[in-house]
GROMACS .gro file of C-alpha atoms in nm:
model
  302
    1UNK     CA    1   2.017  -2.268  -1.541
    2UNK     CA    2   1.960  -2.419  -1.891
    3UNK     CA    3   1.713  -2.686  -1.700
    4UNK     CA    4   1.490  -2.397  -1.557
    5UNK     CA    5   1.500  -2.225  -1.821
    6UNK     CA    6   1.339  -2.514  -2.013
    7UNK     CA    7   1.128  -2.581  -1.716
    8UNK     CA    8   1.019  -2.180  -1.736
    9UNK     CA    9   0.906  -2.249  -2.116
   10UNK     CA   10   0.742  -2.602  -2.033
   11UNK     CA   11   0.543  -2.363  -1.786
   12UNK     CA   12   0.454  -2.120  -2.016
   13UNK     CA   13   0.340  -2.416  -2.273
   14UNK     CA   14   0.102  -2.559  -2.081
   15UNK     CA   15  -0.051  -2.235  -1.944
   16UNK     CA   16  -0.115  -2.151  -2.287
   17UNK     CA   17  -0.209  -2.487  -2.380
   18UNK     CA   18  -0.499  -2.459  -2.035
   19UNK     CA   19  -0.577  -2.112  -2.187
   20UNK     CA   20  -0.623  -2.176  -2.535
   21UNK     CA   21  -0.848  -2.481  -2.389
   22UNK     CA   22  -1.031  -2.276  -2.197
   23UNK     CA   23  -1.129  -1.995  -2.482
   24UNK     CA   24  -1.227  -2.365  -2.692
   25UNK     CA   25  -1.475  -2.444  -2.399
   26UNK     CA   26  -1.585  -2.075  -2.374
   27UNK     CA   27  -1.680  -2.076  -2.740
   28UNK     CA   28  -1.837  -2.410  -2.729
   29UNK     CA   29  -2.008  -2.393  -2.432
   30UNK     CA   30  -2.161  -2.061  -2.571
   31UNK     CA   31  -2.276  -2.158  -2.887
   32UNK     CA   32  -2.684  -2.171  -2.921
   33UNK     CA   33  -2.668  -2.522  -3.148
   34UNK     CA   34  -2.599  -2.838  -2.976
   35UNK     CA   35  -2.192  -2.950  -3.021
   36UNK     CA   36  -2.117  -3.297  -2.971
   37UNK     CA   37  -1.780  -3.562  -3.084
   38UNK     CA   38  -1.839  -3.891  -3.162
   39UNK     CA   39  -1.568  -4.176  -3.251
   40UNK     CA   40  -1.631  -4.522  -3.321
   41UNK     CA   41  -1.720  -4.590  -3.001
   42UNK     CA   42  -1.971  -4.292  -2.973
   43UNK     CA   43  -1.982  -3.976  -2.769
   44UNK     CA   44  -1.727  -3.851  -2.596
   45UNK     CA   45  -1.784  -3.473  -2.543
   46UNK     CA   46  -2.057  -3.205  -2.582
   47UNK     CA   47  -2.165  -2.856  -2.479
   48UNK     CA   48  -2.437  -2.748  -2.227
   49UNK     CA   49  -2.688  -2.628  -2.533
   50UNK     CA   50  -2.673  -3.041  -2.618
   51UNK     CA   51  -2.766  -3.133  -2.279
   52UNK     CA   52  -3.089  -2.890  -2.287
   53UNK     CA   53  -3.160  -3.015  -2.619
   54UNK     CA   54  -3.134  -3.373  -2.548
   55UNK     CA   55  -3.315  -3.361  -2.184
   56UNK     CA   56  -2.973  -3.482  -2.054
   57UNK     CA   57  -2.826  -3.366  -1.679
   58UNK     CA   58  -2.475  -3.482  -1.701
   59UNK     CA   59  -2.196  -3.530  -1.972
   60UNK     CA   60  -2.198  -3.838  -1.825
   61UNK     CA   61  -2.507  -3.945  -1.895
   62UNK     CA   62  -2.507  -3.808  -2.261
   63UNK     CA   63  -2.186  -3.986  -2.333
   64UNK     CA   64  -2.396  -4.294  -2.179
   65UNK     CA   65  -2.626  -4.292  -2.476
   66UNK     CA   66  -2.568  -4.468  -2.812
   67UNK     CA   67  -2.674  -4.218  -3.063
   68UNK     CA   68  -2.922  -4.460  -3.188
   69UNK     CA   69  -3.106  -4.383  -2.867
   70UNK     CA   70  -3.126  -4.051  -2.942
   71UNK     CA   71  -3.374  -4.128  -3.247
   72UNK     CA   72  -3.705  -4.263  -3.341
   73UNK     CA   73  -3.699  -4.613  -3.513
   74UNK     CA   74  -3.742  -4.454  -3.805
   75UNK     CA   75  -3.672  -4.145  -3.978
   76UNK     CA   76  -3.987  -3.976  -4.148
   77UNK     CA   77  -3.892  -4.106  -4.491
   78UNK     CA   78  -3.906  -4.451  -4.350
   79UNK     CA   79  -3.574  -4.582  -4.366
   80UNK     CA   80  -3.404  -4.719  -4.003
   81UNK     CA   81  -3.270  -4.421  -3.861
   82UNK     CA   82  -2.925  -4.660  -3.726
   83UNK     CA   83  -2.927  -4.730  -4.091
   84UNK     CA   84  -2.975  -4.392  -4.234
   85UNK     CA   85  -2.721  -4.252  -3.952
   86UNK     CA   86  -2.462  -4.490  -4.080
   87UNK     CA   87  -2.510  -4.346  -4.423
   88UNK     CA   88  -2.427  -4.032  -4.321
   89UNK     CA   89  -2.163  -4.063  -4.105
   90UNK     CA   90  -1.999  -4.244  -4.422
   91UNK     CA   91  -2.056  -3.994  -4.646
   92UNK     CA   92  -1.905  -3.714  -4.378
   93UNK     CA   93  -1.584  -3.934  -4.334
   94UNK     CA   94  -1.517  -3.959  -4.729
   95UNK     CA   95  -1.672  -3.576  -4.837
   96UNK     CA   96  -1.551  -3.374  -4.480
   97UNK     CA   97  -1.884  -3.299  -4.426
   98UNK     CA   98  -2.234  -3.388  -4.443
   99UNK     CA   99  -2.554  -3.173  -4.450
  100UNK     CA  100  -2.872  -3.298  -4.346
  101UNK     CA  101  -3.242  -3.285  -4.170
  102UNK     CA  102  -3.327  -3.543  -3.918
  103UNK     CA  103  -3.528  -3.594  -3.646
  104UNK     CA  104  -3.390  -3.663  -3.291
  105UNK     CA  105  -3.569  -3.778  -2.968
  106UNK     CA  106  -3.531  -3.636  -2.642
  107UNK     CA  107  -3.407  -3.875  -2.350
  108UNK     CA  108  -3.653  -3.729  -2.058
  109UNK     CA  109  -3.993  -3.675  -2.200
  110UNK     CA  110  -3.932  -3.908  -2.531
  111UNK     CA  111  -4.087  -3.662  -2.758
  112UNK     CA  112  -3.943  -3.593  -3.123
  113UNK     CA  113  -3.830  -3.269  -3.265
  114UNK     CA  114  -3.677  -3.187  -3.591
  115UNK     CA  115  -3.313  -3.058  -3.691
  116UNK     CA  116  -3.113  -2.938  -3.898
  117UNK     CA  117  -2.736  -3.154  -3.859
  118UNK     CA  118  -2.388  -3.028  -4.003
  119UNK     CA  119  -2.142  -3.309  -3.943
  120UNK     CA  120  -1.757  -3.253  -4.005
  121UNK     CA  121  -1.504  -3.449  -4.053
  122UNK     CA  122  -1.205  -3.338  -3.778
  123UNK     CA  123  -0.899  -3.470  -3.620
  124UNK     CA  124  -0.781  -3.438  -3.280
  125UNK     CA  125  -0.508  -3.539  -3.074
  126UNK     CA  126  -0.426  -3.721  -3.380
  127UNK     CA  127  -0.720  -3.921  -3.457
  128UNK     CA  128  -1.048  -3.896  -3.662
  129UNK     CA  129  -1.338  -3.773  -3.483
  130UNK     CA  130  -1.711  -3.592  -3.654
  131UNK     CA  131  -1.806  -3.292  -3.513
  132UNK     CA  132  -2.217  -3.280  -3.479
  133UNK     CA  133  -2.340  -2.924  -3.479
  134UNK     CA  134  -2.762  -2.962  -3.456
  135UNK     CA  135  -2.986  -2.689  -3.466
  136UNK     CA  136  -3.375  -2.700  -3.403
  137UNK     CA  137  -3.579  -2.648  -3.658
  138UNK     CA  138  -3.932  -2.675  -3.516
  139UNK     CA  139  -4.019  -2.333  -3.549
  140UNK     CA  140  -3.938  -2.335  -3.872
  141UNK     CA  141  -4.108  -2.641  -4.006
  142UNK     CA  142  -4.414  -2.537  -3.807
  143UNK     CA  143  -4.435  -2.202  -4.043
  144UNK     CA  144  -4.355  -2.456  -4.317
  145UNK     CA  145  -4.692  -2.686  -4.233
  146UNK     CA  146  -4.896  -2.319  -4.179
  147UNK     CA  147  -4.798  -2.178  -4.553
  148UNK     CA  148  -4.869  -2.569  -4.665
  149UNK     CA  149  -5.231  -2.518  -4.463
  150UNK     CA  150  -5.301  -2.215  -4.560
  151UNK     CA  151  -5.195  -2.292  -4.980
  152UNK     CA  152  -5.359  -2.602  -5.004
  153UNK     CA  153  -5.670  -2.634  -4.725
  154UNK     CA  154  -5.981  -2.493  -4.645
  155UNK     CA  155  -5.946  -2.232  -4.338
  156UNK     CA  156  -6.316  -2.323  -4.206
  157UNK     CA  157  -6.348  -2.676  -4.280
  158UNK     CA  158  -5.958  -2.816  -4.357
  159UNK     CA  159  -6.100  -3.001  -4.644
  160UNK     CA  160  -5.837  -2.976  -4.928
  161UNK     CA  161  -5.899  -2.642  -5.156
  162UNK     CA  162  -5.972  -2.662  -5.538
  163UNK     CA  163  -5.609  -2.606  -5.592
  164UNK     CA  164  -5.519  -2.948  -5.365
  165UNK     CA  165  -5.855  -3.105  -5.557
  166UNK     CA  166  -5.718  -3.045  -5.922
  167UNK     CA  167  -5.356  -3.176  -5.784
  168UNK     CA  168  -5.568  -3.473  -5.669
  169UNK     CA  169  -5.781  -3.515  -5.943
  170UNK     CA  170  -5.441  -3.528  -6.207
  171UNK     CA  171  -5.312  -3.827  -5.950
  172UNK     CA  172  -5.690  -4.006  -5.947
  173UNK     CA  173  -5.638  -3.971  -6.357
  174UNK     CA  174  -5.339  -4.114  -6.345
  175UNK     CA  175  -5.432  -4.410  -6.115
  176UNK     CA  176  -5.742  -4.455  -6.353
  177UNK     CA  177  -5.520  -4.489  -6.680
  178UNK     CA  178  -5.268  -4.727  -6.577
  179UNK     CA  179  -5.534  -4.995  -6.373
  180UNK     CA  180  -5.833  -4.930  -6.624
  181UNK     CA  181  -6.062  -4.869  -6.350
  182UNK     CA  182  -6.321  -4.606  -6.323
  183UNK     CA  183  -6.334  -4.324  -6.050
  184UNK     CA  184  -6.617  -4.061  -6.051
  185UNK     CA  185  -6.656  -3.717  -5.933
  186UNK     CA  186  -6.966  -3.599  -5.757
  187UNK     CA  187  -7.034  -3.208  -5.717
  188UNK     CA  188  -7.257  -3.139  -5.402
  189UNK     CA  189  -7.410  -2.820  -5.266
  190UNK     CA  190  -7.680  -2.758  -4.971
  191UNK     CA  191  -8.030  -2.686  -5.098
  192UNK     CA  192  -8.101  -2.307  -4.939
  193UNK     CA  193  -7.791  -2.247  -4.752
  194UNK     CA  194  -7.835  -1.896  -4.857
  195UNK     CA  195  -8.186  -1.872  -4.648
  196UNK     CA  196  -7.989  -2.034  -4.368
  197UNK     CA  197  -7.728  -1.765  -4.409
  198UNK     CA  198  -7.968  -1.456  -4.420
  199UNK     CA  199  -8.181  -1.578  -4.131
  200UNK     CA  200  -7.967  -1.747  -3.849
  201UNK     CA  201  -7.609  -1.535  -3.933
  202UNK     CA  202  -7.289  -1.688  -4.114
  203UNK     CA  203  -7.175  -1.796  -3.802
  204UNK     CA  204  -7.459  -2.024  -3.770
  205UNK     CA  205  -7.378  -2.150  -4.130
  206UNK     CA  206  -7.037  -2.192  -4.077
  207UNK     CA  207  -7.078  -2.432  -3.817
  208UNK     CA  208  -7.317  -2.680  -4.036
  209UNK     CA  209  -7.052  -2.629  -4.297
  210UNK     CA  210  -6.779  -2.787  -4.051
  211UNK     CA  211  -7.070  -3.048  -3.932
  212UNK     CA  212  -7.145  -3.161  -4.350
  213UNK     CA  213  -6.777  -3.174  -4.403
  214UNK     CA  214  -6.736  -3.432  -4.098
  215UNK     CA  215  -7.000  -3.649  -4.257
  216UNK     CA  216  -6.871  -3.635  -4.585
  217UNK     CA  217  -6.539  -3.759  -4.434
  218UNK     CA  218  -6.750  -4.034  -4.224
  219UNK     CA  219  -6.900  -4.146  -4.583
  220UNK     CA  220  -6.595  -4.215  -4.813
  221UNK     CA  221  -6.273  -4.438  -4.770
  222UNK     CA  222  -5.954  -4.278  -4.667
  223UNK     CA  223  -5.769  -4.317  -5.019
  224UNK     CA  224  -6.100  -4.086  -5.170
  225UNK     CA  225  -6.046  -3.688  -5.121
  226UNK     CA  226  -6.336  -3.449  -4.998
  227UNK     CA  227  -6.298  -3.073  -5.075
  228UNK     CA  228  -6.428  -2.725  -5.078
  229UNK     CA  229  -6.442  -2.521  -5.328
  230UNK     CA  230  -6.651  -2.244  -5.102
  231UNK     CA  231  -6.957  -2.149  -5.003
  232UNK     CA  232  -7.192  -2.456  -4.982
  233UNK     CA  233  -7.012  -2.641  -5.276
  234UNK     CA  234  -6.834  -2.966  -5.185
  235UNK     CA  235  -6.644  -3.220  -5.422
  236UNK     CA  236  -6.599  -3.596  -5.342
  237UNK     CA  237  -6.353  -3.796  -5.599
  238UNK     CA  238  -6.431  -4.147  -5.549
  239UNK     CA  239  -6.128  -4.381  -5.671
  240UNK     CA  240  -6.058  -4.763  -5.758
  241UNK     CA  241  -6.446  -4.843  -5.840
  242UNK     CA  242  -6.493  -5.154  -6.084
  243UNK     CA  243  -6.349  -5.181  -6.461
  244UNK     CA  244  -6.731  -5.205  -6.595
  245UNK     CA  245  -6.868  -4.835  -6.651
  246UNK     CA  246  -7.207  -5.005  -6.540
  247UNK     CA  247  -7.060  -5.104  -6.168
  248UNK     CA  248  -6.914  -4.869  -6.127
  249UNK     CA  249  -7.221  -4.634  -6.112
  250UNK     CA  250  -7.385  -4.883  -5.875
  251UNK     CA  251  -7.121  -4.788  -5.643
  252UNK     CA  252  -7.145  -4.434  -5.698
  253UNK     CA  253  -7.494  -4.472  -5.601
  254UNK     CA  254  -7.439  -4.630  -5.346
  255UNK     CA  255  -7.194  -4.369  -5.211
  256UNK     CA  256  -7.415  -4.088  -5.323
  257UNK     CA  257  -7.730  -4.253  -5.125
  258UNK     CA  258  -7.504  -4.290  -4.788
  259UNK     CA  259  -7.395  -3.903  -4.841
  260UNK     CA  260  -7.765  -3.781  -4.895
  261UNK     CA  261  -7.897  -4.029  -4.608
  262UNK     CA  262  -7.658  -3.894  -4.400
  263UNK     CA  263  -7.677  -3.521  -4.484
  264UNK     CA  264  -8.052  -3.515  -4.404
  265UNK     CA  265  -8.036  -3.614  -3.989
  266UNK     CA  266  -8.088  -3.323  -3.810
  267UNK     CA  267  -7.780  -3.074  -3.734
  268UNK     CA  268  -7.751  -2.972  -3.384
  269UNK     CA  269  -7.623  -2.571  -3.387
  270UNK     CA  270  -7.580  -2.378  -3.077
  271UNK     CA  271  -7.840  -2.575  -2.871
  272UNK     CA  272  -8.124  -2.566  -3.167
  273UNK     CA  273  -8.228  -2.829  -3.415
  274UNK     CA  274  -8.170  -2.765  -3.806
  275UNK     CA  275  -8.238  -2.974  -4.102
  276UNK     CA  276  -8.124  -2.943  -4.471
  277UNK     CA  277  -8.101  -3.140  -4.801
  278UNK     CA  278  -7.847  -3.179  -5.051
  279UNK     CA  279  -7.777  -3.192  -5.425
  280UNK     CA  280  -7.540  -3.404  -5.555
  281UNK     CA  281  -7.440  -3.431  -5.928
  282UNK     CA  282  -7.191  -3.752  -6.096
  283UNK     CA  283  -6.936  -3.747  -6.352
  284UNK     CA  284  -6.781  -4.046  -6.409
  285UNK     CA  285  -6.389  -4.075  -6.538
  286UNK     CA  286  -6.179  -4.359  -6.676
  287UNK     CA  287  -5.825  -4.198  -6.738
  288UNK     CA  288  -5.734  -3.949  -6.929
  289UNK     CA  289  -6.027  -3.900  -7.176
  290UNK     CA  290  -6.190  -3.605  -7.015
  291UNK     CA  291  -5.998  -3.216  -6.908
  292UNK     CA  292  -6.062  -3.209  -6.486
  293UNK     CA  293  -6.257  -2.861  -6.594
  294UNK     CA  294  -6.502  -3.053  -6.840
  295UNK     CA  295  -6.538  -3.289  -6.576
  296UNK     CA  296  -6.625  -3.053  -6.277
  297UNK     CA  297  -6.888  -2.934  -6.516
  298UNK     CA  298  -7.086  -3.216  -6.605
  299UNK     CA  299  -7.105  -3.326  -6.241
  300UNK     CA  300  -7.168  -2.988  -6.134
  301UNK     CA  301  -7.477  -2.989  -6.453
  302UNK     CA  302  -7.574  -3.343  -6.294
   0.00000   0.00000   0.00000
């Protein structure tokens, strides 16, 4: 009697024990964020939201993976992501948990997407384990990059906005002061955009604003900025030209001659010819000596 009893209770245990189980794999199963364990060995277990996130068909296969193969080479702030990971996982081990954005890599299509990762610090059955919970933040960082775009860039042309150009113009300052070279600013407008305007429509005008903000681009190096301030008016910061005030205009010219050369060739807008012509004005700077407003001026004056 005494043995069935304790056979009756051993019963009960282990139902409890499969039911308690199953609510577990209910809950994780259900959760929207990916769940996954890891040991020192690597994955052992996940839910079905971590397969769809991960491009995965089977546990199987998941567990298959080493996590560095869930990654790019490199996280976006340049450091290994294996590297990075390991940081991480140290810190979650000593703290309990770890907080963090990272960005994963599908295993079917191999195309990134960022995430927002909470790992914890758990035991079970005994033994240390970290519990991954990952969330998806694309949509979010997408809004991110439109408030960025829409703060700092020109809507028409994407050419930074006077609020990115005086950022810009601080940094070119900087640069100036501590390599003692010169940089110059050149303030450029469109001779009679306004006629251009009034007789062939703003849309018409809009689209040889895109086309002059392409050549500027074609005519400077990559570490020199080109931006809008609106309307017709364009700034070019020119950066890293020669210690010698006297070179260093040479090379504005230079510049300046390529931008006007290249400003003149026709336009081509909705299947007709145009032609324009350009003013451009120079200021140049050597550190700090000038205010960016002072400086805008004179080339604008020029």
């Amino acid at each position: 009697a005494l043995l069935t009893q304790a056979n009756r209770c051993a019963l009960s245990l282990l139902n409890e024990n499969r039911k308690s189980e199953n609510k577990y794999r209910q809950l994780y199963d259900s959760s929207s964020d990916a769940v996954m364990l890891l040991d020192e060995r690597g994955f052992f277990d996940c839910n079905k939201a971590a397969l769809g996130m991960f491009g995965c068909a089977t546990l199987k296969e998941f567990c298959l993976m080493h996590p560095a193969d869930l990654s790019p080479p490199q996280q976006p702030c340049g450091t290994d992501s294996l590297v990075l990971a390991e940081l991480h996982i140290a810190a979650a081990m000593e703290k309990g948990s770890q907080r963090f954005e990272w960005v994963y890599r599908r295993v079917d299509d191999g195309k990134d997407f960022p995430v927002d990762v909470l790992l914890s610090a758990v035991e079970l059955e005994g033994k240390p384990v970290l519990q991954a919970t990952v969330r998806d933040i694309s949509e979010r960082k997408q809004s991110e990059q439109k408030i960025h775009q829409l703060a700092f860039f020109d809507a028409l042309t994407q050419l930074p906005n006077r609020r990115l150009l005086m950022d810009r113009l601080q940094q070119a300052f900087a640069v100036s002061a501590r390599n003692g070279q010169h940089g110059a600013i050149m303030f450029l407008d469109l001779d009679n955009f306004k006629t251009l305007n009034d007789t062939k429509g703003h849309e018409l005008g809009d689209l040889l604003l895109v086309e002059v903000a392409a050549r500027l681009l074609s005519c400077v190096r990559d570490g020199d900025t080109v931006a809008r301030l609106g309307g017709d008016e364009f700034v070019v910061v020119l950066e890293t030209l020669s210690a010698l005030e006297s070179e260093a205009a040479t090379q504005t010219e230079r510049v300046a001659e390529k931008i006007r050369a290249s400003l003149s060739q026709p336009y081509r807008l909705k299947g007709s010819s145009h032609h324009t012509t350009s003013s451009i004005g120079v200021a140049l700077f050597k550190g700090h000596l000038h205010p960016v407003e002072d400086l805008l001026k004179y080339a604008d004056i020029a």
